[in-house]
Amino acid sequence: MDYIGVASRALKDVGGKDNVKSVIHCATRLRFVLFDKSRVDRDAIQADKDFLGFVDAQGQSQIIVGSSVPAVYDALTPLLNKSDQASTEKADHSVKSEKKTGIIDRILATISAIFTPYIPVLASAGIIQGLLGITVTLGWLTEKSDTYKIFYGIGNAMIYFFPVLLAFTAAKQFKSNPYIGAVIGAALLEPNIAGFATGSKASLLGIHFTAMNFSSTVIPILLSMWVYAQLERFLRKHMAQNLQLIIVPVICLVFIVPLTLLVFGPVGSAIANGIADVYKMMLHGNMVLFQVVFGGFFIFVIMFGMHWVLLPIQLSILASQGREYSLAAGGMGNYALLGVCLAVLIFSKSKEERGVAGSAAFVNALSGITEPGIYGILIRNKKYFAAVALGGMAGGLVHGLTGTYVTAFAFSGILGSPAFISSPKAVPYFIGVAVAIVVGFLATMIMMKTTKRTKRTI
């Protein structure tokens, strides 16, 4: 792929660099925040063979590129050359009225921007933990060995120190100093603060509070970063310029860290516990139905980018409870799509469609990336949506009947399989995988043959 050429066309199709407020990328998409969405040339994007499609969701104009998106993003960044701060501020002002009408989109876009950079690393951590679990099961290592502890530390670092990294991107997204944000996150894990036993009583300036463990937490950090951003903005507006370099960080640190201990931690914990209680109620109310719904429809949630609302909740539950059910069932749609792509690869009469299906199936099977299959196969024939849903529901049904859960986060596919193999529910998990693929394959095959017979009859 000519990455510079692809990046240039992407920039042109979204209205040029003066129309780009910001851009990030996830595993497969360039995610633009634009000043004027009407300038997007959707027809040009859809016609471009190097693009897999276009989605407008969460306030972002998303061009689906595929697994080569990091290289395209690297080629795109120099082309933006956004050095004209004055014009940016002017454009910012011109779209304030539009922003007021899109608060939900802005919230979703913010959540997406905060969590997107960490998903591949979290998946990698899950794979490392999975491989480590396999070595213990096979008797190659013991949990007390130094080798185990070192590799466990590698796999656990991202999860344990997540507040530091989350604080960095959240502060950056809230337009405040991300390095101060990271220090606030790190302070909560510093041994003198983290040393209070969870649930024990502690005192700060005579104010009593209940200590909690902030490792792996999400909501308290997001709350503290939002308040920190408001405080920093207020200080920079009302404080003399020559005092800001030192005084602003000092004030922010000595106010936000204690406030997190006293207020944001308990509030965030209460919100997280409330979400967990609702989750448990849904799960224990009818586990089979819960898993079937996630198996059949979570891939469509991902398709529209709405998974960024659920993923932080899922990761928080996984971190606090050590197991998570919806992540297991939710991946079944990916495998059902793999079955669809395999059926199209074998039975389609179109050479072009077979080529797209083959590459989509390979990427999906290897690394769990579904966009090539979604936008290259699924979107072009709406009947396949039913095949994906049926396959995912069938896999979810197996998981629901067996109470299957995962113990580590990873993408579906061969590369992520160690994270699932190490789970106590590995056998029913992979039975569900096989069922999802087979049902997706058979449903697609039947649909294709039925369509051919109908055409012959006509």
Short mmCIF file of C-alpha atoms in Angstrom, two decimals:
data_model
loop_
_atom_site.label_atom_id
_atom_site.label_comp_id
_atom_site.label_asym_id
_atom_site.label_seq_id
_atom_site.Cartn_x
_atom_site.Cartn_y
_atom_site.Cartn_z
CA MET A 1 0.00 0.00 0.00
CA ASP A 2 1.15 3.53 -0.81
CA TYR A 3 0.62 4.91 2.69
CA ILE A 4 1.32 8.53 1.78
CA GLY A 5 -1.06 8.31 -1.19
CA VAL A 6 -3.78 6.71 0.93
CA ALA A 7 -3.31 9.31 3.68
CA SER A 8 -3.46 12.14 1.13
CA ARG A 9 -6.71 10.82 -0.34
CA ALA A 10 -8.21 10.35 3.12
CA LEU A 11 -7.36 13.93 4.02
CA LYS A 12 -8.80 15.22 0.75
CA ASP A 13 -11.99 13.17 1.17
CA VAL A 14 -12.71 14.61 4.63
CA GLY A 15 -12.46 18.17 3.35
CA GLY A 16 -8.75 18.94 3.65
CA LYS A 17 -6.49 19.68 6.59
CA ASP A 18 -8.29 22.93 7.46
CA ASN A 19 -11.42 20.87 8.14
CA VAL A 20 -9.70 18.49 10.59
CA LYS A 21 -9.92 19.39 14.25
CA SER A 22 -8.25 16.17 15.43
CA VAL A 23 -7.62 12.62 14.30
CA ILE A 24 -6.76 9.38 16.10
CA HIS A 25 -6.80 5.77 15.02
CA CYS A 26 -7.91 2.47 16.53
CA ALA A 27 -7.11 -1.03 15.27
CA THR A 28 -8.64 -0.45 11.84
CA ARG A 29 -10.08 3.09 11.54
CA LEU A 30 -8.96 6.66 11.09
CA ARG A 31 -11.23 8.61 13.44
CA PHE A 32 -11.58 12.27 12.40
CA VAL A 33 -13.24 15.03 14.39
CA LEU A 34 -14.19 17.60 11.75
CA PHE A 35 -15.32 21.19 11.79
CA ASP A 36 -17.80 20.70 8.94
CA LYS A 37 -19.03 17.17 8.23
CA SER A 38 -20.86 18.27 5.10
CA ARG A 39 -17.51 18.57 3.34
CA VAL A 40 -16.89 14.79 3.56
CA ASP A 41 -16.91 13.11 0.13
CA ARG A 42 -18.52 9.81 1.07
CA ASP A 43 -18.80 8.62 -2.52
CA ALA A 44 -15.05 9.02 -3.03
CA ILE A 45 -14.33 7.08 0.17
CA GLN A 46 -16.69 4.26 -0.79
CA ALA A 47 -15.18 4.07 -4.28
CA ASP A 48 -11.58 3.98 -3.04
CA LYS A 49 -10.28 0.38 -3.10
CA ASP A 50 -7.85 1.12 -0.24
CA PHE A 51 -10.75 2.01 2.07
CA LEU A 52 -13.18 -0.54 3.47
CA GLY A 53 -15.93 1.93 4.22
CA PHE A 54 -17.07 5.01 6.11
CA VAL A 55 -18.96 5.39 9.40
CA ASP A 56 -20.22 8.56 11.05
CA ALA A 57 -20.61 7.81 14.77
CA GLN A 58 -19.87 9.33 18.22
CA GLY A 59 -19.16 12.70 16.63
CA GLN A 60 -16.39 11.16 14.53
CA SER A 61 -16.07 10.67 10.80
CA GLN A 62 -14.42 7.25 10.59
CA ILE A 63 -12.65 5.90 7.52
CA ILE A 64 -12.15 2.13 7.76
CA VAL A 65 -8.67 1.34 6.47
CA GLY A 66 -7.93 -2.09 7.93
CA SER A 67 -4.93 -3.46 9.79
CA SER A 68 -2.55 -1.08 7.96
CA VAL A 69 -4.13 1.94 9.66
CA PRO A 70 -1.12 2.70 11.95
CA ALA A 71 1.14 3.20 8.92
CA VAL A 72 -1.49 5.33 7.18
CA TYR A 73 -1.91 7.41 10.34
CA ASP A 74 1.85 7.96 10.54
CA ALA A 75 1.80 9.16 6.93
CA LEU A 76 -1.22 11.38 7.63
CA THR A 77 0.17 13.22 10.65
CA PRO A 78 2.83 15.26 8.76
CA LEU A 79 0.25 16.20 6.11
CA LEU A 80 -1.94 17.93 8.70
CA ASN A 81 0.74 20.42 9.77
CA LYS A 82 -1.76 22.16 12.02
CA SER A 83 0.34 25.07 13.22
CA ASP A 84 -2.18 27.84 12.75
CA GLN A 85 -3.61 27.99 16.28
CA ALA A 86 -5.56 31.16 15.57
CA SER A 87 -7.51 29.61 12.70
CA THR A 88 -8.18 26.54 14.82
CA GLU A 89 -9.62 28.66 17.63
CA LYS A 90 -11.75 30.55 15.13
CA ALA A 91 -13.07 27.32 13.69
CA ASP A 92 -13.68 26.04 17.21
CA HIS A 93 -15.86 29.06 17.90
CA SER A 94 -17.79 28.59 14.67
CA VAL A 95 -18.91 25.08 15.59
CA LYS A 96 -20.01 25.75 19.17
CA SER A 97 -23.66 25.74 18.18
CA GLU A 98 -23.21 22.36 16.48
CA LYS A 99 -21.50 20.97 19.58
CA LYS A 100 -24.43 21.94 21.78
CA THR A 101 -26.72 19.66 19.79
CA GLY A 102 -24.37 16.68 19.88
CA ILE A 103 -23.59 16.12 23.55
CA ILE A 104 -24.12 12.33 23.35
CA ASP A 105 -21.83 12.10 20.33
CA ARG A 106 -19.22 14.17 22.14
CA ILE A 107 -19.36 11.95 25.23
CA LEU A 108 -18.97 8.82 23.11
CA ALA A 109 -16.15 10.39 21.10
CA THR A 110 -14.37 11.37 24.32
CA ILE A 111 -14.66 7.86 25.78
CA SER A 112 -13.40 6.43 22.49
CA ALA A 113 -10.41 8.78 22.37
CA ILE A 114 -9.48 8.01 25.98
CA PHE A 115 -9.58 4.21 25.68
CA THR A 116 -8.56 3.58 22.06
CA PRO A 117 -4.77 3.83 22.58
CA TYR A 118 -4.79 1.14 25.27
CA ILE A 119 -6.91 -1.61 23.74
CA PRO A 120 -4.07 -3.32 21.79
CA VAL A 121 -1.84 -3.20 24.88
CA LEU A 122 -4.59 -4.58 27.11
CA ALA A 123 -5.11 -7.40 24.61
CA SER A 124 -1.36 -8.08 24.63
CA ALA A 125 -1.38 -8.20 28.43
CA GLY A 126 -4.20 -10.74 28.28
CA ILE A 127 -2.22 -12.93 25.87
CA ILE A 128 0.85 -12.84 28.15
CA GLN A 129 -1.24 -13.78 31.17
CA GLY A 130 -2.87 -16.55 29.15
CA LEU A 131 0.47 -17.99 28.05
CA LEU A 132 1.68 -17.83 31.64
CA GLY A 133 -1.42 -19.67 32.85
CA ILE A 134 -0.79 -22.39 30.26
CA THR A 135 2.80 -22.90 31.48
CA VAL A 136 1.55 -23.33 35.06
CA THR A 137 -1.16 -25.79 33.97
CA LEU A 138 1.41 -27.84 32.05
CA GLY A 139 3.77 -27.81 35.03
CA TRP A 140 6.53 -25.89 33.26
CA LEU A 141 6.47 -23.10 35.88
CA THR A 142 5.19 -22.65 39.42
CA GLU A 143 3.57 -19.50 40.72
CA LYS A 144 6.32 -19.18 43.32
CA SER A 145 9.19 -19.21 40.83
CA ASP A 146 11.07 -16.00 40.00
CA THR A 147 10.50 -16.56 36.28
CA TYR A 148 6.75 -16.69 36.82
CA LYS A 149 6.77 -13.53 38.95
CA ILE A 150 8.76 -11.59 36.34
CA PHE A 151 6.49 -12.53 33.45
CA TYR A 152 3.40 -12.05 35.59
CA GLY A 153 4.64 -8.54 36.31
CA ILE A 154 4.92 -7.88 32.57
CA GLY A 155 1.38 -9.06 31.93
CA ASN A 156 -0.09 -7.37 34.99
CA ALA A 157 1.67 -3.99 34.68
CA MET A 158 -0.80 -2.54 32.20
CA ILE A 159 -3.76 -3.57 34.35
CA TYR A 160 -2.31 -2.61 37.73
CA PHE A 161 -1.00 0.78 36.60
CA PHE A 162 -3.98 1.52 34.38
CA PRO A 163 -4.92 4.62 36.45
CA VAL A 164 -1.64 6.28 35.43
CA LEU A 165 -2.11 5.66 31.72
CA LEU A 166 -5.83 6.39 31.83
CA ALA A 167 -5.17 9.66 33.65
CA PHE A 168 -2.69 10.65 30.93
CA THR A 169 -5.06 10.21 27.99
CA ALA A 170 -8.08 11.51 29.91
CA ALA A 171 -6.24 14.70 30.90
CA LYS A 172 -5.08 15.12 27.33
CA GLN A 173 -8.59 14.65 26.00
CA PHE A 174 -9.95 17.16 28.53
CA LYS A 175 -7.39 19.71 27.23
CA SER A 176 -5.22 19.80 30.36
CA ASN A 177 -1.59 18.89 31.05
CA PRO A 178 -1.42 15.09 30.65
CA TYR A 179 1.81 14.79 32.63
CA ILE A 180 0.23 16.34 35.71
CA GLY A 181 -2.71 13.99 35.14
CA ALA A 182 -0.34 11.01 35.06
CA VAL A 183 1.29 12.13 38.33
CA ILE A 184 -2.15 12.34 39.96
CA GLY A 185 -2.83 8.76 38.82
CA ALA A 186 0.60 7.63 40.01
CA ALA A 187 0.12 9.29 43.41
CA LEU A 188 -2.92 7.09 44.06
CA LEU A 189 -0.68 4.01 43.60
CA GLU A 190 2.28 5.37 45.59
CA PRO A 191 3.02 2.96 48.49
CA ASN A 192 2.31 5.49 51.27
CA ILE A 193 -1.18 6.13 49.85
CA ALA A 194 -1.87 2.67 48.44
CA GLY A 195 -0.59 1.14 51.70
CA PHE A 196 -3.88 1.79 53.50
CA ALA A 197 -5.78 -1.48 53.62
CA THR A 198 -8.91 -1.39 51.48
CA GLY A 199 -11.93 -0.70 53.65
CA SER A 200 -9.86 0.58 56.58
CA LYS A 201 -10.45 3.98 58.13
CA ALA A 202 -7.95 6.76 57.38
CA SER A 203 -7.77 10.47 58.13
CA LEU A 204 -6.76 13.45 56.00
CA LEU A 205 -6.54 16.83 57.77
CA GLY A 206 -8.97 15.49 60.35
CA ILE A 207 -11.44 14.29 57.71
CA HIS A 208 -12.12 10.56 58.00
CA PHE A 209 -12.53 8.45 54.88
CA THR A 210 -12.57 4.80 53.87
CA ALA A 211 -9.44 3.71 52.03
CA MET A 212 -9.76 1.98 48.69
CA ASN A 213 -7.46 0.38 46.13
CA PHE A 214 -7.22 2.47 42.96
CA SER A 215 -5.34 -0.07 40.84
CA SER A 216 -7.40 -1.11 37.78
CA THR A 217 -10.07 1.53 38.53
CA VAL A 218 -11.70 3.58 35.78
CA ILE A 219 -14.54 5.83 36.95
CA PRO A 220 -12.71 7.58 39.86
CA ILE A 221 -9.84 8.50 37.53
CA LEU A 222 -12.17 9.88 34.85
CA LEU A 223 -14.01 11.98 37.44
CA SER A 224 -10.79 13.33 38.93
CA MET A 225 -9.34 14.18 35.50
CA TRP A 226 -12.44 16.09 34.46
CA VAL A 227 -12.39 18.18 37.66
CA TYR A 228 -8.62 18.62 37.35
CA ALA A 229 -9.07 19.99 33.82
CA GLN A 230 -11.61 22.55 35.05
CA LEU A 231 -9.33 23.60 37.92
CA GLU A 232 -6.30 23.98 35.68
CA ARG A 233 -8.28 25.99 33.13
CA PHE A 234 -9.54 28.30 35.89
CA LEU A 235 -6.04 28.82 37.33
CA ARG A 236 -4.46 29.59 33.96
CA LYS A 237 -7.17 32.11 33.22
CA HIS A 238 -6.88 33.99 36.52
CA MET A 239 -3.21 33.60 37.45
CA ALA A 240 -0.30 35.69 36.24
CA GLN A 241 1.61 34.02 33.43
CA ASN A 242 4.97 34.07 35.21
CA LEU A 243 3.52 32.09 38.15
CA GLN A 244 1.78 29.37 36.18
CA LEU A 245 4.75 27.11 35.41
CA ILE A 246 5.23 26.03 39.04
CA ILE A 247 2.15 27.16 40.99
CA VAL A 248 -0.50 25.55 38.76
CA PRO A 249 0.90 21.99 39.09
CA VAL A 250 1.34 22.42 42.85
CA ILE A 251 -2.24 23.58 43.41
CA CYS A 252 -3.67 20.90 41.11
CA LEU A 253 -1.76 18.09 42.78
CA VAL A 254 -2.46 19.08 46.39
CA PHE A 255 -6.16 19.57 45.66
CA ILE A 256 -7.04 16.78 43.21
CA VAL A 257 -5.25 13.87 44.91
CA PRO A 258 -6.96 14.46 48.30
CA LEU A 259 -10.30 15.12 46.55
CA THR A 260 -9.93 11.80 44.75
CA LEU A 261 -9.36 10.03 48.06
CA LEU A 262 -12.23 11.80 49.80
CA VAL A 263 -14.81 12.29 47.02
CA PHE A 264 -14.09 10.91 43.54
CA GLY A 265 -12.98 7.52 44.81
CA PRO A 266 -16.10 6.83 46.90
CA VAL A 267 -18.42 8.33 44.27
CA GLY A 268 -16.73 6.44 41.44
CA SER A 269 -16.78 3.26 43.49
CA ALA A 270 -20.50 3.71 44.22
CA ILE A 271 -21.22 4.18 40.50
CA ALA A 272 -19.09 1.15 39.61
CA ASN A 273 -20.81 -0.96 42.27
CA GLY A 274 -24.22 0.15 41.01
CA ILE A 275 -23.30 -0.85 37.47
CA ALA A 276 -21.93 -4.16 38.75
CA ASP A 277 -25.15 -4.82 40.68
CA VAL A 278 -27.28 -4.20 37.56
CA TYR A 279 -24.92 -6.43 35.60
CA LYS A 280 -25.22 -9.23 38.17
CA MET A 281 -29.00 -8.86 38.21
CA MET A 282 -29.14 -9.24 34.43
CA LEU A 283 -26.68 -12.12 34.50
CA HIS A 284 -28.28 -14.11 37.28
CA GLY A 285 -31.78 -13.23 36.13
CA ASN A 286 -31.25 -15.27 32.97
CA MET A 287 -27.66 -16.13 32.08
CA VAL A 288 -28.66 -18.00 28.94
CA LEU A 289 -30.62 -15.07 27.52
CA PHE A 290 -27.85 -12.67 28.55
CA GLN A 291 -25.20 -14.66 26.68
CA VAL A 292 -27.41 -15.25 23.63
CA VAL A 293 -28.10 -11.52 23.25
CA PHE A 294 -24.42 -10.58 23.57
CA GLY A 295 -23.41 -13.40 21.23
CA GLY A 296 -25.86 -12.43 18.53
CA PHE A 297 -25.73 -8.65 18.60
CA PHE A 298 -22.53 -7.36 20.21
CA ILE A 299 -20.74 -7.39 16.85
CA PHE A 300 -23.28 -4.85 15.58
CA VAL A 301 -22.63 -2.70 18.66
CA ILE A 302 -18.94 -2.78 17.68
CA MET A 303 -19.85 -2.01 14.08
CA PHE A 304 -21.43 1.30 15.11
CA GLY A 305 -18.70 2.08 17.62
CA MET A 306 -21.04 1.90 20.61
CA HIS A 307 -18.84 -0.68 22.35
CA TRP A 308 -16.79 2.17 23.81
CA VAL A 309 -19.65 2.72 26.26
CA LEU A 310 -19.65 -0.93 27.38
CA LEU A 311 -15.97 -1.82 27.18
CA PRO A 312 -14.83 0.26 30.19
CA ILE A 313 -17.59 -1.37 32.25
CA GLN A 314 -16.58 -4.85 31.07
CA LEU A 315 -12.91 -4.20 31.81
CA SER A 316 -13.75 -2.82 35.25
CA ILE A 317 -15.80 -5.91 36.10
CA LEU A 318 -13.02 -8.16 34.79
CA ALA A 319 -10.45 -6.33 36.92
CA SER A 320 -12.53 -6.38 40.11
CA GLN A 321 -14.03 -9.88 39.86
CA GLY A 322 -11.38 -11.75 37.89
CA ARG A 323 -13.97 -13.03 35.39
CA GLU A 324 -16.31 -11.55 32.81
CA TYR A 325 -19.17 -13.22 30.91
CA SER A 326 -20.21 -10.77 28.19
CA LEU A 327 -16.69 -10.54 26.75
CA ALA A 328 -16.82 -14.29 26.16
CA ALA A 329 -20.21 -14.30 24.43
CA GLY A 330 -19.59 -10.97 22.68
CA GLY A 331 -16.75 -12.46 20.68
CA MET A 332 -19.00 -15.11 19.14
CA GLY A 333 -20.26 -12.65 16.53
CA ASN A 334 -16.68 -12.30 15.29
CA TYR A 335 -16.46 -16.04 14.75
CA ALA A 336 -19.90 -16.17 13.13
CA LEU A 337 -18.64 -13.53 10.69
CA LEU A 338 -15.62 -15.75 10.04
CA GLY A 339 -18.05 -18.53 9.09
CA VAL A 340 -19.88 -16.17 6.74
CA CYS A 341 -16.64 -15.12 5.04
CA LEU A 342 -15.54 -18.76 4.63
CA ALA A 343 -18.88 -19.65 3.02
CA VAL A 344 -18.62 -16.72 0.61
CA LEU A 345 -15.02 -17.71 -0.17
CA ILE A 346 -16.13 -21.22 -1.13
CA PHE A 347 -19.51 -20.68 -2.79
CA SER A 348 -19.45 -17.21 -4.34
CA LYS A 349 -19.24 -17.03 -8.15
CA SER A 350 -17.63 -13.57 -7.99
CA LYS A 351 -13.85 -13.65 -8.12
CA GLU A 352 -13.66 -10.20 -6.51
CA GLU A 353 -16.02 -11.20 -3.68
CA ARG A 354 -14.04 -14.39 -3.05
CA GLY A 355 -10.83 -12.34 -2.83
CA VAL A 356 -12.35 -9.95 -0.30
CA ALA A 357 -13.85 -12.84 1.70
CA GLY A 358 -10.54 -14.71 1.76
CA SER A 359 -8.51 -11.78 3.07
CA ALA A 360 -11.27 -10.85 5.55
CA ALA A 361 -11.43 -14.42 6.85
CA PHE A 362 -7.64 -14.58 7.24
CA VAL A 363 -7.40 -11.31 9.22
CA ASN A 364 -10.39 -12.28 11.36
CA ALA A 365 -9.06 -15.77 12.12
CA LEU A 366 -5.58 -14.49 12.89
CA SER A 367 -6.19 -11.35 14.93
CA GLY A 368 -9.96 -10.92 15.41
CA ILE A 369 -10.18 -7.78 13.24
CA THR A 370 -13.67 -7.81 11.74
CA GLU A 371 -13.95 -4.59 9.72
CA PRO A 372 -12.80 -6.16 6.40
CA GLY A 373 -15.55 -8.77 6.76
CA ILE A 374 -18.17 -6.27 7.97
CA TYR A 375 -17.61 -3.65 5.28
CA GLY A 376 -16.29 -5.91 2.53
CA ILE A 377 -18.88 -8.70 2.77
CA LEU A 378 -21.63 -8.04 5.31
CA ILE A 379 -22.66 -4.55 4.19
CA ARG A 380 -22.87 -5.61 0.55
CA ASN A 381 -25.46 -8.31 1.23
CA LYS A 382 -27.89 -7.57 4.04
CA LYS A 383 -28.99 -11.23 4.24
CA TYR A 384 -25.65 -12.07 5.81
CA PHE A 385 -26.59 -10.00 8.85
CA ALA A 386 -29.04 -12.74 9.79
CA ALA A 387 -26.33 -15.40 9.35
CA VAL A 388 -23.95 -13.52 11.65
CA ALA A 389 -26.68 -13.02 14.26
CA LEU A 390 -27.68 -16.70 14.14
CA GLY A 391 -24.08 -17.89 14.46
CA GLY A 392 -23.36 -15.49 17.32
CA MET A 393 -26.55 -16.46 19.15
CA ALA A 394 -25.72 -20.15 18.78
CA GLY A 395 -22.25 -19.59 20.27
CA GLY A 396 -23.77 -17.44 23.01
CA LEU A 397 -26.29 -20.18 23.77
CA VAL A 398 -23.45 -22.64 24.40
CA HIS A 399 -21.80 -20.12 26.72
CA GLY A 400 -25.03 -19.41 28.54
CA LEU A 401 -25.79 -23.07 29.15
CA THR A 402 -22.25 -23.71 30.43
CA GLY A 403 -21.75 -20.44 32.35
CA THR A 404 -18.68 -19.58 30.28
CA TYR A 405 -16.55 -16.56 31.19
CA VAL A 406 -13.11 -15.18 30.40
CA THR A 407 -10.37 -14.35 32.88
CA ALA A 408 -8.29 -12.06 30.63
CA PHE A 409 -9.05 -9.52 27.91
CA ALA A 410 -7.83 -10.25 24.39
CA PHE A 411 -9.02 -10.00 20.81
CA SER A 412 -10.61 -13.07 19.29
CA GLY A 413 -8.59 -15.08 16.80
CA ILE A 414 -5.51 -17.28 16.89
CA LEU A 415 -3.19 -14.63 18.34
CA GLY A 416 -5.52 -14.01 21.27
CA SER A 417 -6.31 -17.66 21.94
CA PRO A 418 -3.78 -18.11 24.81
CA ALA A 419 -5.82 -15.71 26.93
CA PHE A 420 -8.88 -17.94 26.51
CA ILE A 421 -7.10 -21.30 26.69
CA SER A 422 -5.94 -20.49 30.22
CA SER A 423 -9.50 -19.90 31.43
CA PRO A 424 -11.19 -22.62 33.55
CA LYS A 425 -14.00 -22.43 30.97
CA ALA A 426 -11.70 -22.93 27.96
CA VAL A 427 -13.44 -26.08 26.68
CA PRO A 428 -17.00 -24.66 26.49
CA TYR A 429 -15.55 -21.37 25.20
CA PHE A 430 -13.99 -23.05 22.17
CA ILE A 431 -17.05 -25.27 21.67
CA GLY A 432 -19.01 -22.02 21.39
CA VAL A 433 -16.43 -20.72 18.91
CA ALA A 434 -16.81 -23.82 16.74
CA VAL A 435 -20.61 -23.65 16.90
CA ALA A 436 -20.63 -19.94 15.94
CA ILE A 437 -18.37 -20.57 12.92
CA VAL A 438 -20.34 -23.61 11.72
CA VAL A 439 -23.78 -21.99 12.12
CA GLY A 440 -22.58 -18.79 10.43
CA PHE A 441 -21.13 -20.86 7.58
CA LEU A 442 -24.20 -23.07 7.13
CA ALA A 443 -26.67 -20.17 7.34
CA THR A 444 -24.73 -18.26 4.68
CA MET A 445 -24.44 -21.33 2.44
CA ILE A 446 -28.20 -21.93 2.65
CA MET A 447 -28.95 -18.27 1.90
CA MET A 448 -26.64 -18.28 -1.13
CA LYS A 449 -28.11 -21.50 -2.53
CA THR A 450 -31.67 -20.31 -1.89
CA THR A 451 -30.92 -17.04 -3.69
CA LYS A 452 -29.52 -18.92 -6.69
CA ARG A 453 -32.59 -21.18 -6.89
CA THR A 454 -34.90 -18.14 -6.69
CA LYS A 455 -33.04 -16.46 -9.55
CA ARG A 456 -33.27 -19.63 -11.69
CA THR A 457 -37.03 -19.87 -11.00
CA ILE A 458 -37.55 -16.26 -12.00
#
